[in-house]
CSV table of C-alpha atoms in Angstrom, one decimal:
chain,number,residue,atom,x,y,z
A,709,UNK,CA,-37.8,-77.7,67.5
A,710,UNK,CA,-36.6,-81.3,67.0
A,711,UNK,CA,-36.1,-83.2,70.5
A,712,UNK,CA,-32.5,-84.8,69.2
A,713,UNK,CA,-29.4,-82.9,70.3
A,714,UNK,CA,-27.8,-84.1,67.1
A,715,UNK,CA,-29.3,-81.4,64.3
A,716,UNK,CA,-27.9,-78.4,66.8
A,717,UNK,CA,-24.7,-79.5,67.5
A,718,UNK,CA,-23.4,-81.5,64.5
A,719,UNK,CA,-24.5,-79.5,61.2
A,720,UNK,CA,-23.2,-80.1,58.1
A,721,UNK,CA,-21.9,-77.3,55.8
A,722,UNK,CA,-21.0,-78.7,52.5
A,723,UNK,CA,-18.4,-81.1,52.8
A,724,UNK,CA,-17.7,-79.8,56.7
A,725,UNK,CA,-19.2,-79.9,59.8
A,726,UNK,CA,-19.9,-77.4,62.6
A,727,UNK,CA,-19.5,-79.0,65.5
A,728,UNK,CA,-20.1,-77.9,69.1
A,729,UNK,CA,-19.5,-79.3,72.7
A,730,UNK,CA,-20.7,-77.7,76.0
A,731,UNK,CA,-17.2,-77.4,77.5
A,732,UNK,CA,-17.0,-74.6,74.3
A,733,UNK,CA,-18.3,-71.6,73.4
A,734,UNK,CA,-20.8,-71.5,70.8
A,735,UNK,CA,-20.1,-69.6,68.1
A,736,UNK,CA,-23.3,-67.5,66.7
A,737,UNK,CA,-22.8,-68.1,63.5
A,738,UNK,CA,-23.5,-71.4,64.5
A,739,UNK,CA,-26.1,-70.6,66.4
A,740,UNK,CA,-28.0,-68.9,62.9
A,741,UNK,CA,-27.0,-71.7,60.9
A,742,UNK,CA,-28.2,-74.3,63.0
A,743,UNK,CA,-31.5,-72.3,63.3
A,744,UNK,CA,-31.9,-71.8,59.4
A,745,UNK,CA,-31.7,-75.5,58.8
A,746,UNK,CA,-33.9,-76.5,60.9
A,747,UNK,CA,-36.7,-73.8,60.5
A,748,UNK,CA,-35.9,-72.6,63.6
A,749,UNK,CA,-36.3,-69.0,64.9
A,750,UNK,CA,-32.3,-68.5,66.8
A,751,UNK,CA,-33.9,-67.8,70.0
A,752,UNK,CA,-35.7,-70.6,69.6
A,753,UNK,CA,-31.9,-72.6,69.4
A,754,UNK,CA,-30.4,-70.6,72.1
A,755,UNK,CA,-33.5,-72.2,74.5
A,756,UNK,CA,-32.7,-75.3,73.2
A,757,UNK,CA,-28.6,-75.6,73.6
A,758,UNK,CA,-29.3,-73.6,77.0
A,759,UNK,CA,-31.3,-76.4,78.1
A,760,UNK,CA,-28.7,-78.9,76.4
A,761,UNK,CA,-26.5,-77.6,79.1
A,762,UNK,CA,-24.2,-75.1,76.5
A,763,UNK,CA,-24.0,-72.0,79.1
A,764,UNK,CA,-21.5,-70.1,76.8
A,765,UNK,CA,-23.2,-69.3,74.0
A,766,UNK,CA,-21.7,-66.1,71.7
A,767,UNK,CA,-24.7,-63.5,71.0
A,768,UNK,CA,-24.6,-59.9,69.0
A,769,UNK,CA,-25.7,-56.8,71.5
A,770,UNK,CA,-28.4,-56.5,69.3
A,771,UNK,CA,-31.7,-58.5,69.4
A,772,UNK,CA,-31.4,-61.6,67.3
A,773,UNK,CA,-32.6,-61.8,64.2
A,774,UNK,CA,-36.7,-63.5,63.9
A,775,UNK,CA,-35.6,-65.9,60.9
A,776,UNK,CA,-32.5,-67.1,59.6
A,777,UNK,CA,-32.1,-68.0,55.6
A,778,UNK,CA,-29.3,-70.7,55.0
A,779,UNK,CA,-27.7,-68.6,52.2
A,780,UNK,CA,-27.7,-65.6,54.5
A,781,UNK,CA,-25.9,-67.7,57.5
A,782,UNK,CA,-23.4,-68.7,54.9
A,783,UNK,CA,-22.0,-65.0,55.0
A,784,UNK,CA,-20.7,-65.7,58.6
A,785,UNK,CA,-18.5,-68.6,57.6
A,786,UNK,CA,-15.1,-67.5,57.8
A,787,UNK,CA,-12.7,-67.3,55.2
A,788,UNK,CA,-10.8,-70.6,56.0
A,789,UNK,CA,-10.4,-74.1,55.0
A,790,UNK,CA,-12.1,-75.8,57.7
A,791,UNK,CA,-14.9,-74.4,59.4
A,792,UNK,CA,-15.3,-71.5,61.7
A,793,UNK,CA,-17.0,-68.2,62.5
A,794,UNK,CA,-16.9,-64.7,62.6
A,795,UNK,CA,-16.5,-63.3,65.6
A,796,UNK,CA,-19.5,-61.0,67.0
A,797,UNK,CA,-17.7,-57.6,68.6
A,798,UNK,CA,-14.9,-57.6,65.8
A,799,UNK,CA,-15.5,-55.5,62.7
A,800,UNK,CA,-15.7,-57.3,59.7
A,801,UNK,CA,-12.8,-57.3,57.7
A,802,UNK,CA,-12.7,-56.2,53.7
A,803,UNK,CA,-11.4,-59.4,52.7
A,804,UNK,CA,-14.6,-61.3,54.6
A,805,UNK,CA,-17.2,-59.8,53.1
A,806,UNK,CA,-16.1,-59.6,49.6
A,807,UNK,CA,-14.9,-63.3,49.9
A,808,UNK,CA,-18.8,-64.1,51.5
A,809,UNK,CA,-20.4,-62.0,48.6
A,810,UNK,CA,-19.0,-63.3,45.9
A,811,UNK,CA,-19.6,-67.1,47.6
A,812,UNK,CA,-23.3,-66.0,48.0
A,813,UNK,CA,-23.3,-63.8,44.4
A,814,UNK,CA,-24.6,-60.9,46.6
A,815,UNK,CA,-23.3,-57.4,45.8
A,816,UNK,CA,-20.7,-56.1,48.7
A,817,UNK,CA,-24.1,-53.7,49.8
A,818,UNK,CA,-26.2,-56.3,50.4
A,819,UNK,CA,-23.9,-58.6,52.4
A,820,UNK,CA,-23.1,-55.7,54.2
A,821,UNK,CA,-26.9,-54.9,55.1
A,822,UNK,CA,-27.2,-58.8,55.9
A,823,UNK,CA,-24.3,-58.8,58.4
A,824,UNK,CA,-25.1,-55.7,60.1
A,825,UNK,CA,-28.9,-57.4,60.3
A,826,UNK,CA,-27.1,-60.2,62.2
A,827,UNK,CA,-25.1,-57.6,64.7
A,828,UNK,CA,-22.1,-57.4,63.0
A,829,UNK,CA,-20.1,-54.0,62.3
A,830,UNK,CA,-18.8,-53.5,58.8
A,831,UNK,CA,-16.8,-50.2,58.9
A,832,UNK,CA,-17.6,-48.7,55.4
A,833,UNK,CA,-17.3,-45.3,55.4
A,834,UNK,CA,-19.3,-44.8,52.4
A,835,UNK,CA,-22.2,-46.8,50.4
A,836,UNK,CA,-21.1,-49.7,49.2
A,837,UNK,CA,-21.3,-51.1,45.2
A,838,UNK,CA,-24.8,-52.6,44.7
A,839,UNK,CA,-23.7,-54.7,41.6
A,840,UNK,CA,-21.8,-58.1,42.8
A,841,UNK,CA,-18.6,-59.1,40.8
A,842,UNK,CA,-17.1,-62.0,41.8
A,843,UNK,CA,-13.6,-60.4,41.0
A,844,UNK,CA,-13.7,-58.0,43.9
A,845,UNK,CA,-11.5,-60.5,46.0
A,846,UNK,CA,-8.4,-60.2,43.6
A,847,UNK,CA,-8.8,-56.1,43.4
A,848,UNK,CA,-7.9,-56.0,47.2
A,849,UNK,CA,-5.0,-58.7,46.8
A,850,UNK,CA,-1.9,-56.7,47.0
A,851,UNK,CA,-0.4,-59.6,45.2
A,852,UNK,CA,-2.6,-61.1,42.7
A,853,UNK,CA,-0.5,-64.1,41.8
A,854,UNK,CA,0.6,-65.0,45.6
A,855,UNK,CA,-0.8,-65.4,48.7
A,856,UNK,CA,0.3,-61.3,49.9
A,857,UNK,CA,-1.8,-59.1,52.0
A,858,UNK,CA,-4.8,-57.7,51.8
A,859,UNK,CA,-6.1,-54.1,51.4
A,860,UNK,CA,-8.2,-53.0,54.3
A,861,UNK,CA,-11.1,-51.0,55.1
A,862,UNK,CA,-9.8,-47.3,53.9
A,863,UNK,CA,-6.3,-48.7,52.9
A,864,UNK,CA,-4.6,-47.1,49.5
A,865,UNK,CA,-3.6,-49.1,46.6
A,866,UNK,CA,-0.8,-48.0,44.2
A,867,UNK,CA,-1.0,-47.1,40.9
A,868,UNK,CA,1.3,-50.0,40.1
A,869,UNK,CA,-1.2,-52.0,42.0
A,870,UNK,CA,-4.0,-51.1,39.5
A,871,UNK,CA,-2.1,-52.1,36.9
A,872,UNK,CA,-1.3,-55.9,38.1
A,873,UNK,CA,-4.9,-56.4,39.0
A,874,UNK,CA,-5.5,-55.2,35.3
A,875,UNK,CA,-3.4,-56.8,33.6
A,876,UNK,CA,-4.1,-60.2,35.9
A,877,UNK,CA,-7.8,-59.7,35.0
A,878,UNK,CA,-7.3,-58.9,31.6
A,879,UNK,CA,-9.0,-55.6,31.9
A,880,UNK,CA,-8.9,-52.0,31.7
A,881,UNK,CA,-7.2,-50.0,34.5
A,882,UNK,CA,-9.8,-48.2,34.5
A,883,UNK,CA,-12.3,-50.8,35.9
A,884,UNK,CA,-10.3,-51.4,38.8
A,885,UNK,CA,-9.4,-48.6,40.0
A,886,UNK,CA,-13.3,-47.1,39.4
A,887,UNK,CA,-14.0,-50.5,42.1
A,888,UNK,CA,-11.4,-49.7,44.1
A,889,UNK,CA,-12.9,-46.3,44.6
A,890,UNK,CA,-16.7,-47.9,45.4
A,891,UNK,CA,-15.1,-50.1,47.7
A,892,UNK,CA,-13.7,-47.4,50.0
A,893,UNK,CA,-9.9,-47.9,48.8
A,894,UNK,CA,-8.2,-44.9,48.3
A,895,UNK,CA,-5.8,-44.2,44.8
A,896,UNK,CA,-3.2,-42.0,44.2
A,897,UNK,CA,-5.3,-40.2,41.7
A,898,UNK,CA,-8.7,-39.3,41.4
A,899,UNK,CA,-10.3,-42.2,38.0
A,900,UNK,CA,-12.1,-39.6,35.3
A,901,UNK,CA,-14.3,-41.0,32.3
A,902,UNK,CA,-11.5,-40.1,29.7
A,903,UNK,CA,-8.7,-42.6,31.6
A,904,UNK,CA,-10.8,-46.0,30.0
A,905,UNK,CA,-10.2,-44.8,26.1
A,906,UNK,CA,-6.7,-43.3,27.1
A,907,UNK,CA,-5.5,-47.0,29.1
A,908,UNK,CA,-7.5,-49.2,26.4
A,909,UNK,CA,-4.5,-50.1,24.6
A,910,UNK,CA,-0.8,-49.3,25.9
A,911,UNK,CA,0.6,-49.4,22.4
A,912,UNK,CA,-1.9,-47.1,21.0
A,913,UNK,CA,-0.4,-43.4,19.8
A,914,UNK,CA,-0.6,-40.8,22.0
A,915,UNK,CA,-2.0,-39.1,18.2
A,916,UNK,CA,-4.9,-41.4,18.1
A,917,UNK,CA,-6.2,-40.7,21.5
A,918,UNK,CA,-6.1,-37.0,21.0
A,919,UNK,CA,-8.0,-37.3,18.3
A,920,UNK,CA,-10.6,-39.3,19.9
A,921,UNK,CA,-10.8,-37.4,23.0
A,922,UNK,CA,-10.0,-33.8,21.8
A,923,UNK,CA,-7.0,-33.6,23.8
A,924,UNK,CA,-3.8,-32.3,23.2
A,925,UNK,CA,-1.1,-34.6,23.2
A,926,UNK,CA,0.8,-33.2,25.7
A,927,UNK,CA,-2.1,-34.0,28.0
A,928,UNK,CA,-2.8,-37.0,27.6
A,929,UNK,CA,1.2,-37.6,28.3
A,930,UNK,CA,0.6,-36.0,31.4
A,931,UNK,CA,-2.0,-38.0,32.9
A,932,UNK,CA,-0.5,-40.8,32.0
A,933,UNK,CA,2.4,-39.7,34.4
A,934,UNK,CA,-0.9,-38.9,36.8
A,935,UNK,CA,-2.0,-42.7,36.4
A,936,UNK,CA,1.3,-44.1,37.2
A,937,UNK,CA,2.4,-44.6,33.2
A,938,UNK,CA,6.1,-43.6,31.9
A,939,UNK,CA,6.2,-40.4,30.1
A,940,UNK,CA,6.2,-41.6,26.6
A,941,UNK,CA,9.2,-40.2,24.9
A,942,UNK,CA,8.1,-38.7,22.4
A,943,UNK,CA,4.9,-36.2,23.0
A,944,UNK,CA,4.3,-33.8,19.0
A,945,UNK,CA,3.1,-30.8,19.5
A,946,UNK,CA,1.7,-31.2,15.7
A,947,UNK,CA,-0.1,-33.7,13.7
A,948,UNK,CA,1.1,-34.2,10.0
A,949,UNK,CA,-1.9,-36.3,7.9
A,950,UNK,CA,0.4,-39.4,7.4
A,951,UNK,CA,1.1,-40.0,11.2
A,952,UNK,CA,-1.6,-42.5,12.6
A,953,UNK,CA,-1.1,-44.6,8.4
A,954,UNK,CA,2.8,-44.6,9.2
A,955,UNK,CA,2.1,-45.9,12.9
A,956,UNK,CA,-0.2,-48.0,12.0
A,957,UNK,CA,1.3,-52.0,10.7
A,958,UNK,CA,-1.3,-52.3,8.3
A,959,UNK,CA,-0.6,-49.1,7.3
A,960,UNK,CA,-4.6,-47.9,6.9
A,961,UNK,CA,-4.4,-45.5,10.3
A,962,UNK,CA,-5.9,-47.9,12.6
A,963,UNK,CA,-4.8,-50.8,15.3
A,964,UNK,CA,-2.3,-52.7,15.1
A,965,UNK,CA,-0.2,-50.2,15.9
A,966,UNK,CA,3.5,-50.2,15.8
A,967,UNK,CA,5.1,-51.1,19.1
A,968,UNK,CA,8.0,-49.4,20.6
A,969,UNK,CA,11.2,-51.5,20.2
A,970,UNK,CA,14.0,-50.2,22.3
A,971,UNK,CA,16.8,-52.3,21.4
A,972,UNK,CA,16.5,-52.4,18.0
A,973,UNK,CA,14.2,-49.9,16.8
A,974,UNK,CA,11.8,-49.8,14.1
A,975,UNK,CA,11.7,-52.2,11.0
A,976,UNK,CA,13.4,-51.1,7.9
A,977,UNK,CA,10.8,-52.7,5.8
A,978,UNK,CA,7.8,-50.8,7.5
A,979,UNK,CA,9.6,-47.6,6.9
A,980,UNK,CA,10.0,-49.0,3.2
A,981,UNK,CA,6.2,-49.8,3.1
A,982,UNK,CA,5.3,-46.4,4.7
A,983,UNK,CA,7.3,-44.8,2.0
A,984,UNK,CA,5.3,-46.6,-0.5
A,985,UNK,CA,2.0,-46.1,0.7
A,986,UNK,CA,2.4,-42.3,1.2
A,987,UNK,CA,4.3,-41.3,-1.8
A,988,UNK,CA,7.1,-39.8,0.6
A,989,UNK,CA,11.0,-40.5,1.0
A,990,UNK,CA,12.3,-42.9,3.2
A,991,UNK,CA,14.4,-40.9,4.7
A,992,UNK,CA,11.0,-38.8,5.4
A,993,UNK,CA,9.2,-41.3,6.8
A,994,UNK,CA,11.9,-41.9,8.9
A,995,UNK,CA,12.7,-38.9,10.2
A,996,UNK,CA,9.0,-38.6,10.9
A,997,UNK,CA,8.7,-41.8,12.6
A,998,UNK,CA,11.9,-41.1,14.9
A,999,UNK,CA,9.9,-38.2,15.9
A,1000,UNK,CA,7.0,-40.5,17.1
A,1001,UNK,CA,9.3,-42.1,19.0
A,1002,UNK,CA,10.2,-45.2,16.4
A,1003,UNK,CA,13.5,-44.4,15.6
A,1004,UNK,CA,15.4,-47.3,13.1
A,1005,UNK,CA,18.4,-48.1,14.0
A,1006,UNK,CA,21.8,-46.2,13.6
A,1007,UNK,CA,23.2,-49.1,11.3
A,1008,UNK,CA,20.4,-49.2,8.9
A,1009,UNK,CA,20.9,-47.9,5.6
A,1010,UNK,CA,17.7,-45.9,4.0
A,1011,UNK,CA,17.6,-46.0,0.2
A,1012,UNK,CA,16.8,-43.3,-1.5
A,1013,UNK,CA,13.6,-44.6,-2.6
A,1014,UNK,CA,11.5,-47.5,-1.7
A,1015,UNK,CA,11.7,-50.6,-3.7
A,1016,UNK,CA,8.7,-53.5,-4.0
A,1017,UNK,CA,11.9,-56.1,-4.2
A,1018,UNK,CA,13.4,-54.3,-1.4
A,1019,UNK,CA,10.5,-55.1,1.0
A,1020,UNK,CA,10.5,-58.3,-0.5
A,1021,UNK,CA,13.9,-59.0,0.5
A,1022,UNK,CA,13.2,-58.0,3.8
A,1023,UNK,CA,9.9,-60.2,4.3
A,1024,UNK,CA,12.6,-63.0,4.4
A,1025,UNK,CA,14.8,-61.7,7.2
A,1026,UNK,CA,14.4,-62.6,10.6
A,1027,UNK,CA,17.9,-61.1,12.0
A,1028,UNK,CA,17.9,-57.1,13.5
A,1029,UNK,CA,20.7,-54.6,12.5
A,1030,UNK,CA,22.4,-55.9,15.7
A,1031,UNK,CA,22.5,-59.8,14.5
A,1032,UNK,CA,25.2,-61.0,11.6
A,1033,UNK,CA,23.5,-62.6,8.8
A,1034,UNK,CA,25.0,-66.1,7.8
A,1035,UNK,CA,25.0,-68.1,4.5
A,1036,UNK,CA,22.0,-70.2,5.7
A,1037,UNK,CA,20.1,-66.4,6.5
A,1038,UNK,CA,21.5,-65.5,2.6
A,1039,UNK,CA,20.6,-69.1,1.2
A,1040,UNK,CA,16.9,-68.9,2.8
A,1041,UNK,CA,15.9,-65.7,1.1
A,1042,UNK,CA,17.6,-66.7,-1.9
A,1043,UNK,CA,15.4,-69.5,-1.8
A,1044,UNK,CA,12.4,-67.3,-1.1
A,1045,UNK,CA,13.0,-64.9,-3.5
A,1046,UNK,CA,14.4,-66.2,-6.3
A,1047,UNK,CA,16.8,-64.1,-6.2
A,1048,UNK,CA,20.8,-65.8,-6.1
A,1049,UNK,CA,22.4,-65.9,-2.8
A,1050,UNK,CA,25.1,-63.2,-4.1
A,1051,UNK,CA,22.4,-61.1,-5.1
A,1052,UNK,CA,21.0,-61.2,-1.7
A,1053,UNK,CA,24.1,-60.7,0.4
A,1054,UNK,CA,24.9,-57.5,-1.7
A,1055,UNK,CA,21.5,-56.3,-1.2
A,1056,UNK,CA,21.8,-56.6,2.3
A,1057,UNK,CA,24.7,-55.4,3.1
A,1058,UNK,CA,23.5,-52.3,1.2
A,1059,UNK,CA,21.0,-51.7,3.6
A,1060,UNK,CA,23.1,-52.0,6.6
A,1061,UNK,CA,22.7,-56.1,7.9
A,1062,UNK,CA,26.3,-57.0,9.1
A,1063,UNK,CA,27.4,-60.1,6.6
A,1064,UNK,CA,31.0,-62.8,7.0
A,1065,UNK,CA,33.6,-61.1,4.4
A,1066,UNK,CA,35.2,-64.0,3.5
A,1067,UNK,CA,32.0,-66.3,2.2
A,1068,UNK,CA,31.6,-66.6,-1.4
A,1069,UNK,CA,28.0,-66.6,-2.0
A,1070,UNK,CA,26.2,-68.1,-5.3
A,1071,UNK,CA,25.7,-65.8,-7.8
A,1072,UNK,CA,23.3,-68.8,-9.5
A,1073,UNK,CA,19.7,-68.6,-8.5
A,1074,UNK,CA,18.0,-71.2,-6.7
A,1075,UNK,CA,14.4,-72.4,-7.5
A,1076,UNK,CA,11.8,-69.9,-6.2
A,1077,UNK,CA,9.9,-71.5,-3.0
A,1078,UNK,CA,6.8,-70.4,-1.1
């Protein structure tokens, strides 16, 4: 034990200091850090501040540990900006140890066999994960992008709160709310194996993940009511052998897949370039598509068969059914096309797009660009 007061009342942490007078109490986790760097055993340090004159010194019911390690102390350093302690007598709180685990890269078990070592409580009611992950802080954080409240010991987090803490970690629901579980939080649902391939992508067809998994449709609508999800709004009872190539935007059955557009609904040129690639109608495709839940919007105009300079056409458009189409829309895919402007704005308003009557459009055609 060194004869200076100076290494067991001023320590350094870091950047901070942990400081102590005798007209204070003395923390213990001062107390254990001040006997881990200097080799001390803690009794050893309470002899030594006792004899300093420090009369109040904070120590567990239990008997004090026979060696301290400095990583080990660390875990009793509260969660704050300047230094401080945890306090012995008060059960440690969720947010503490996960915050001291993932400072120490310890798994929430083994910081929690550390602390209770040192005479702390930590009130899990079951065992604790034995893996660290240094994202366990933000699972707890009922508001991942503000400073919010925390989940305690035994609390419940929503199913919207899964999905925020996904979608803020860029992962699958699934991972947090299997974490949440091992942490002691409780979910409005119980997590099963299938939920990771049925939440891997939200735009993926409810068709594709019954046909991985071997579940009906309807089922897989149903739990993802059970996770929190909308009911999609369209659910088939059947599978037709075109439906995952005509949801699909590359059009070969597999992700991308089409996303939902609610406003203005599906593209006319994919249901032209569905048509073509199965050998079916337009107006089949769709009426199929509609029942998949892409429906194309009421002022489209389907013709009766699918045309290479049709799809073309549209490959130039950047306006919806909903948006007029101007002379520099028309001049642009004249341009693109080769087509003439006049030739265009016919074509269009053919298929529904909503052009000015009284513009006279070129019926020369401009040089082909692109």
């Amino acid at each position: 034990m060194p004869n200076s007061a100076e290494p067991l009342t001023r320590i350094r942490i870091g950047r901070d200091v942990s400081w102590i007078e005798p007209a204070r109490r003395v923390p213990y986790g001062h107390v254990l850090y001040a006997a881990a760097t200097s080799g001390s055993a803690p009794a050893a340090v309470v002899a030594r501040l006792t004899e300093l004159g420090f009369a109040d010194i904070q120590l567990p019911a239990t008997p004090l540990p026979p060696t301290v390690d400095p990583d080990d102390a660390l875990l009793l350093k509260a969660d704050t900006y300047n230094v401080s302690w945890l306090e012995v007598g008060t059960p440690v709180p969720l947010r503490h140890l996960l915050t001291a685990a993932g400072r120490q890269g310890q798994s929430p078990a083994e910081a929690a066999r550390r602390l209770t070592a040192f005479g702390w409580t930590v009130p899990a009611t079951q065992p604790l994960p034995e893996t660290p992950d240094t994202r366990d802080i933000v699972l707890i954080r009922t508001d991942p992008r503000g400073d919010g409240e925390w989940l305690e010991w035994g609390g419940e987090a929503s199913s919207e709160h899964v999905r925020k803490v996904a979608r803020t970690l860029r992962c699958n629901p699934h991972t947090v709310a299997t974490r949440l579980l091992a942490l002691g939080i409780r979910l409005p649902y119980t997590p099963e194996p299938e939920d990771e391939r049925i939440l891997q992508d939200p735009c993926e067809p409810l068709l594709a993940l019954a046909q991985d998994t071997g579940r009906r449709p309807a089922d897989i609508a149903s739990r993802l009511v059970e996770l929190g999800h909308s009911r999609p709004s369209a659910v088939p009872d059947t599978r037709e052998p075109d439906d995952l190539r005509i949801l699909s935007e590359e059009l070969d059955g597999r992700a991308p897949w089409l996303e939902r557009n609610n406003v203005v609904g599906v593209r006319l040129r994919h249901v032209l370039r569905a048509a073509l690639a199965t050998g079916r109608s337009p107006a089949d495709i769709a009426k199929r598509l509609d029942a998949l839940g892409h429906w194309l919007h009421e002022n489209a105009k389907l013709p009766a068969v699918a045309d290479v300079a049709d799809i073309r056409l549209l490959e130039t458009v950047d306006r919806s059914f909903l948006d007029g189409v101007h002379l520099e829309h028309a001049l642009r895919s004249a341009s693109l096309t080769g087509r003439s402007p006049a030739d265009v704005a016919s074509r269009l308003t053919a298929l529904g797009y909503r052009l000015p009557d009284e513009v006279d459009y070129p019926e020369v055609c401009g040089a082909l660009r692109g």
